[in-house]
C-alpha cells in the first residue's frame, strides 16, 4: 500500500498523464463514383488500423516491483507503468480507461477499422509504456489513441489532449500528423461530450509533452486524451456515469474518423 501511495504521489508530481482505393477512370461509362470518404465496401475506415491504449491496468497496484521498473523513454527513464488515479469514491482510472476502450472498439470496427488494444483485459499488469508504444508501431497503426483521466488538484476540471513534442531523429515524421489527430480528437470530444477545455493545464484543450513514453516512442500518429479530472467532483460524476462514457467513446470515434478520412 505504501508503494501505491508513493506511486500516486509521484504521478501527481509528474502532472498526470496518468490517427480504399477508388476504381481507376475508365473509358466506358461507370456507375456514379463512391463518396471519397467511403471505401468500396462502404465503410469509412476499411483498411485503417487504430490502436487504442487504455491507460494503466487493474493488476498494477498489486505489483509495484514490475510496475516501478525503470524504462528508457528517450528523454529520460520512467516507471514501466503506473497505477493511475481514482475518483474520491474509488472509481479507478484503469477501470475507466478499460470501459471507454471497450465501448470505442466496436464503434470503430463497425466503421470498418481494424482495432488493436494494448491490453486484453483489466486484470493484468502493465504492459510497460515502451511495450504499449511498440504495439502501435508493430501494427503500423494509422492512429494511436491513449485513454486516460487525470488526477490533478480538485479545483481543476475539463479535458485535454496531449501531443508529442519533436525529438529529432526519433519522431520527426509523426509530430505533424499527431498534431492533426490531436486537433480532430479535441474538436470531436468538445462537441460530443460538452466538456470544457481543462482549466488547469494546456491551452484550448491541447498540450505538447516530451515526458511520456507512449508518445516519445511512437512511430505512428499518437495522442493521449485526459478525459477529465477524476479528483474534481463535477468531472468525477461525469466519468463515473456509463452513459457519459458512451458519449466519450462516440466522440473519440468521431475524432478518429475525421482524422483518418
Ligand atoms: Zn493515466
Short mmCIF file of C-alpha atoms and ligand atoms in Angstrom, two decimals:
data_model
loop_
_atom_site.label_atom_id
_atom_site.label_comp_id
_atom_site.label_asym_id
_atom_site.label_seq_id
_atom_site.Cartn_x
_atom_site.Cartn_y
_atom_site.Cartn_z
CA UNK A 1 0.00 0.00 0.00
CA UNK A 2 2.88 2.31 0.75
CA UNK A 3 4.28 1.77 -2.73
CA UNK A 4 0.84 2.50 -4.10
CA UNK A 5 0.69 5.85 -2.30
CA UNK A 6 4.21 6.74 -3.31
CA UNK A 7 3.35 5.97 -6.90
CA UNK A 8 0.25 8.13 -6.76
CA UNK A 9 2.23 10.99 -5.27
CA UNK A 10 4.92 10.59 -7.90
CA UNK A 11 2.29 10.59 -10.59
CA UNK A 12 0.72 13.77 -9.24
CA UNK A 13 4.14 15.40 -9.17
CA UNK A 14 4.65 14.50 -12.80
CA UNK A 15 1.42 16.22 -13.67
CA UNK A 16 -0.82 13.31 -14.51
CA UNK A 17 -0.93 11.54 -17.82
CA UNK A 18 -1.89 9.38 -15.78
CA UNK A 19 -4.82 8.56 -36.29
CA UNK A 20 -9.51 2.39 -50.34
CA UNK A 21 -8.86 2.62 -53.34
CA UNK A 22 -11.13 4.16 -55.91
CA UNK A 23 -11.55 2.43 -59.24
CA UNK A 24 -9.41 3.96 -61.97
CA UNK A 25 -11.16 6.08 -64.56
CA UNK A 26 -12.42 4.02 -67.43
CA UNK A 27 -13.35 4.77 -70.97
CA UNK A 28 -16.66 3.04 -70.64
CA UNK A 29 -19.41 4.56 -68.55
CA UNK A 30 -19.27 3.55 -64.89
CA UNK A 31 -21.82 3.90 -62.11
CA UNK A 32 -21.60 7.06 -60.01
CA UNK A 33 -18.27 7.26 -58.13
CA UNK A 34 -18.40 6.36 -54.44
CA UNK A 35 -18.10 9.09 -51.81
CA UNK A 36 -14.40 9.86 -51.26
CA UNK A 37 -14.73 9.04 -47.57
CA UNK A 38 -16.10 5.59 -48.26
CA UNK A 39 -14.14 2.54 -49.26
CA UNK A 40 -15.51 0.25 -51.92
CA UNK A 41 -17.16 -1.72 -49.13
CA UNK A 42 -18.95 1.43 -47.99
CA UNK A 43 -17.35 1.62 -44.56
CA UNK A 44 -15.27 4.73 -43.96
CA UNK A 45 -12.39 3.14 -42.04
CA UNK A 46 -11.90 -0.05 -44.05
CA UNK A 47 -8.18 -0.65 -44.41
CA UNK A 48 -7.29 1.53 -41.42
CA UNK A 49 -5.75 0.24 -38.20
CA UNK A 50 -6.44 2.02 -34.93
CA UNK A 51 -4.58 1.19 -31.75
CA UNK A 52 -6.45 2.05 -28.57
CA UNK A 53 -4.35 2.19 -25.44
CA UNK A 54 -6.40 2.01 -22.22
CA UNK A 55 -4.10 3.59 -19.65
CA UNK A 56 -2.79 1.60 -16.65
CA UNK A 57 -4.15 -1.83 -15.67
CA UNK A 58 -6.13 -3.45 -12.85
CA UNK A 59 -3.23 -5.53 -11.56
CA UNK A 60 -0.69 -2.72 -11.41
CA UNK A 61 -1.29 -1.69 -7.79
CA UNK A 62 -0.54 -5.19 -6.51
CA UNK A 63 2.70 -5.49 -8.49
CA UNK A 64 4.80 -2.44 -7.60
CA UNK A 65 8.10 -4.13 -8.39
CA UNK A 66 7.19 -4.86 -12.02
CA UNK A 67 5.41 -1.56 -12.46
CA UNK A 68 8.12 0.62 -10.95
CA UNK A 69 10.88 -0.93 -13.07
CA UNK A 70 12.58 1.92 -14.91
CA UNK A 71 12.41 2.01 -18.71
CA UNK A 72 14.05 4.30 -21.29
CA UNK A 73 11.69 6.84 -22.87
CA UNK A 74 14.37 8.78 -24.86
CA UNK A 75 14.06 11.94 -22.73
CA UNK A 76 14.77 10.04 -19.53
CA UNK A 77 13.93 6.99 -17.54
CA UNK A 78 10.48 6.39 -16.13
CA UNK A 79 8.41 3.73 -14.41
CA UNK A 80 7.31 0.89 -16.69
CA UNK A 81 3.71 1.79 -15.87
CA UNK A 82 1.72 3.42 -13.06
CA UNK A 83 -1.44 2.62 -11.14
CA UNK A 84 -3.23 5.74 -12.33
CA UNK A 85 -5.60 7.87 -10.32
CA UNK A 86 -9.13 7.42 -8.98
CA UNK A 87 -12.19 9.42 -8.00
CA UNK A 88 -12.87 10.26 -4.36
CA UNK A 89 -15.45 7.46 -4.45
CA UNK A 90 -12.80 4.97 -5.53
CA UNK A 91 -13.60 4.63 -9.23
CA UNK A 92 -10.24 3.67 -10.64
CA UNK A 93 -8.69 5.22 -13.73
CA UNK A 94 -7.73 1.79 -15.12
CA UNK A 95 -11.37 0.70 -14.95
CA UNK A 96 -12.47 3.93 -16.62
CA UNK A 97 -9.96 3.65 -19.46
CA UNK A 98 -10.83 -0.02 -20.00
CA UNK A 99 -14.55 0.76 -20.10
CA UNK A 100 -14.13 3.57 -22.62
CA UNK A 101 -11.80 1.47 -24.80
CA UNK A 102 -14.30 -1.39 -24.74
CA UNK A 103 -17.03 0.97 -25.92
CA UNK A 104 -14.82 2.60 -28.57
CA UNK A 105 -13.55 -0.62 -30.17
CA UNK A 106 -16.88 -1.84 -31.64
CA UNK A 107 -17.76 1.64 -32.91
CA UNK A 108 -14.54 1.79 -34.92
CA UNK A 109 -14.93 -1.81 -36.07
CA UNK A 110 -18.42 -1.01 -37.34
CA UNK A 111 -16.78 1.73 -39.43
CA UNK A 112 -14.52 -0.95 -40.91
CA UNK A 113 -11.34 -0.32 -38.91
CA UNK A 114 -9.08 -2.98 -37.53
CA UNK A 115 -8.74 -2.19 -33.84
CA UNK A 116 -5.89 -3.32 -31.61
CA UNK A 117 -5.94 -2.85 -27.84
CA UNK A 118 -2.71 -2.64 -25.88
CA UNK A 119 -4.03 -4.92 -23.16
CA UNK A 120 -6.58 -7.77 -23.32
CA UNK A 121 -8.47 -7.09 -20.10
CA UNK A 122 -8.48 -5.02 -16.91
CA UNK A 123 -6.92 -7.64 -14.66
CA UNK A 124 -3.31 -7.75 -15.81
CA UNK A 125 -0.06 -5.95 -15.02
CA UNK A 126 1.36 -3.37 -17.40
CA UNK A 127 2.35 -3.57 -20.16
CA UNK A 128 5.17 -1.05 -19.88
CA UNK A 129 4.80 2.22 -21.76
CA UNK A 130 7.59 1.08 -24.05
CA UNK A 131 5.64 -2.06 -24.99
CA UNK A 132 2.43 -0.08 -25.49
CA UNK A 133 4.19 2.18 -27.99
CA UNK A 134 5.68 -0.85 -29.74
CA UNK A 135 2.21 -2.38 -30.19
CA UNK A 136 1.19 0.69 -32.21
CA UNK A 137 4.43 0.62 -34.20
CA UNK A 138 4.18 -3.10 -35.00
CA UNK A 139 0.54 -2.76 -36.03
CA UNK A 140 1.55 0.14 -38.32
CA UNK A 141 -1.37 1.96 -36.77
CA UNK A 142 -2.90 4.83 -38.72
CA UNK A 143 -3.82 6.37 -35.39
CA UNK A 144 -2.98 5.62 -31.77
CA UNK A 145 -5.19 7.00 -29.01
CA UNK A 146 -4.19 6.51 -25.40
CA UNK A 147 -7.07 6.95 -22.98
CA UNK A 148 -6.53 8.44 -19.52
CA UNK A 149 -8.21 10.55 -16.87
CA UNK A 150 -6.27 12.99 -14.77
CA UNK A 151 -5.51 13.17 -11.05
CA UNK A 152 -4.95 16.91 -10.73
CA UNK A 153 -5.89 19.36 -7.97
CA UNK A 154 -9.65 19.12 -7.24
CA UNK A 155 -10.29 22.71 -8.27
CA UNK A 156 -9.28 21.99 -11.88
CA UNK A 157 -11.71 20.49 -14.36
CA UNK A 158 -12.17 19.75 -18.04
CA UNK A 159 -10.33 17.63 -20.60
CA UNK A 160 -7.19 17.99 -22.66
CA UNK A 161 -5.39 16.17 -25.47
CA UNK A 162 -1.62 15.61 -25.25
CA UNK A 163 0.52 15.55 -28.39
CA UNK A 164 4.17 14.52 -28.86
CA UNK A 165 6.89 17.16 -29.00
CA UNK A 166 9.64 16.96 -31.60
CA UNK A 167 12.53 14.66 -30.66
CA UNK A 168 14.82 14.92 -33.68
CA UNK A 169 15.90 11.58 -35.05
CA UNK A 170 13.13 9.78 -33.21
CA UNK A 171 9.66 11.01 -34.08
CA UNK A 172 10.13 13.73 -36.74
CA UNK A 173 7.65 12.16 -39.17
CA UNK A 174 4.77 11.81 -36.74
CA UNK A 175 4.79 15.13 -34.90
CA UNK A 176 2.70 16.92 -37.53
CA UNK A 177 0.14 14.12 -38.13
CA UNK A 178 -0.13 13.69 -34.37
CA UNK A 179 -0.93 17.39 -34.08
CA UNK A 180 -3.73 16.97 -36.65
CA UNK A 181 -5.01 13.90 -34.83
CA UNK A 182 -4.95 15.91 -31.62
CA UNK A 183 -6.97 18.75 -33.14
CA UNK A 184 -9.57 16.37 -34.58
CA UNK A 185 -9.92 14.45 -31.33
CA UNK A 186 -10.10 17.65 -29.30
CA UNK A 187 -12.79 19.16 -31.52
CA UNK A 188 -14.87 15.99 -31.55
CA UNK A 189 -14.54 15.49 -27.80
CA UNK A 190 -15.59 19.06 -27.06
CA UNK A 191 -18.56 18.84 -29.41
CA UNK A 192 -19.67 15.36 -28.41
CA UNK A 193 -19.31 15.49 -24.63
CA UNK A 194 -19.82 19.19 -23.91
CA UNK A 195 -16.82 19.03 -21.57
CA UNK A 196 -14.86 22.29 -21.34
CA UNK A 197 -11.15 22.52 -22.07
CA UNK A 198 -9.03 21.82 -19.00
CA UNK A 199 -8.88 24.82 -16.71
CA UNK A 200 -5.64 23.72 -15.07
CA UNK A 201 -3.31 22.58 -17.86
CA UNK A 202 -2.58 23.14 -21.54
CA UNK A 203 -4.23 25.75 -23.73
CA UNK A 204 -7.54 25.34 -25.53
CA UNK A 205 -7.62 21.69 -24.57
CA UNK A 206 -4.21 20.94 -26.06
CA UNK A 207 -0.78 20.30 -24.62
CA UNK A 208 2.55 19.15 -26.06
CA UNK A 209 4.78 16.96 -23.91
CA UNK A 210 8.06 15.12 -24.27
CA UNK A 211 7.98 13.20 -20.99
CA UNK A 212 5.53 10.45 -21.97
CA UNK A 213 6.98 7.20 -23.24
CA UNK A 214 3.83 6.29 -25.12
CA UNK A 215 4.24 9.41 -27.26
CA UNK A 216 8.04 9.67 -27.41
CA UNK A 217 8.43 6.11 -28.66
CA UNK A 218 5.57 6.12 -31.14
CA UNK A 219 6.46 5.95 -34.85
CA UNK A 220 2.78 6.35 -35.69
CA UNK A 221 0.45 9.36 -35.18
CA UNK A 222 -0.41 9.26 -31.48
CA UNK A 223 -2.16 11.31 -28.81
CA UNK A 224 -3.18 10.92 -25.20
CA UNK A 225 -6.63 12.06 -24.09
CA UNK A 226 -7.04 13.11 -20.48
CA UNK A 227 -10.82 12.74 -20.44
CA UNK A 228 -11.37 14.80 -17.31
CA UNK A 229 -10.04 15.29 -13.79
CA UNK A 230 -11.07 12.38 -11.55
CA UNK A 231 -10.23 14.46 -8.48
CA UNK A 232 -12.78 17.13 -9.41
CA UNK A 233 -16.25 16.28 -8.14
CA UNK A 234 -18.07 17.50 -11.24
CA UNK A 235 -15.78 15.67 -13.65
CA UNK A 236 -15.81 12.58 -11.43
CA UNK A 237 -19.60 12.41 -11.61
CA UNK A 238 -19.44 12.51 -15.42
CA UNK A 239 -16.62 9.98 -15.76
CA UNK A 240 -18.42 7.62 -13.37
CA UNK A 241 -21.58 7.65 -15.50
CA UNK A 242 -21.80 4.81 -18.07
CA UNK A 243 -23.98 6.97 -20.32
CA UNK A 244 -21.38 9.69 -20.33
CA UNK A 245 -18.63 7.16 -21.06
CA UNK A 246 -20.59 6.09 -24.12
CA UNK A 247 -20.63 9.74 -25.25
CA UNK A 248 -16.88 9.84 -24.69
CA UNK A 249 -16.42 6.72 -26.85
CA UNK A 250 -18.72 8.10 -29.58
CA UNK A 251 -16.80 11.39 -29.53
CA UNK A 252 -13.38 9.75 -29.73
CA UNK A 253 -14.61 7.61 -32.65
CA UNK A 254 -15.83 10.74 -34.45
CA UNK A 255 -12.46 12.45 -33.97
CA UNK A 256 -10.50 9.41 -35.15
CA UNK A 257 -12.79 9.05 -38.19
CA UNK A 258 -12.31 12.71 -39.04
CA UNK A 259 -8.55 12.29 -38.92
CA UNK A 260 -8.49 9.10 -40.98
CA UNK A 261 -10.85 10.27 -43.73
ZN1 LIG B 1 -3.41 7.89 -16.68
#
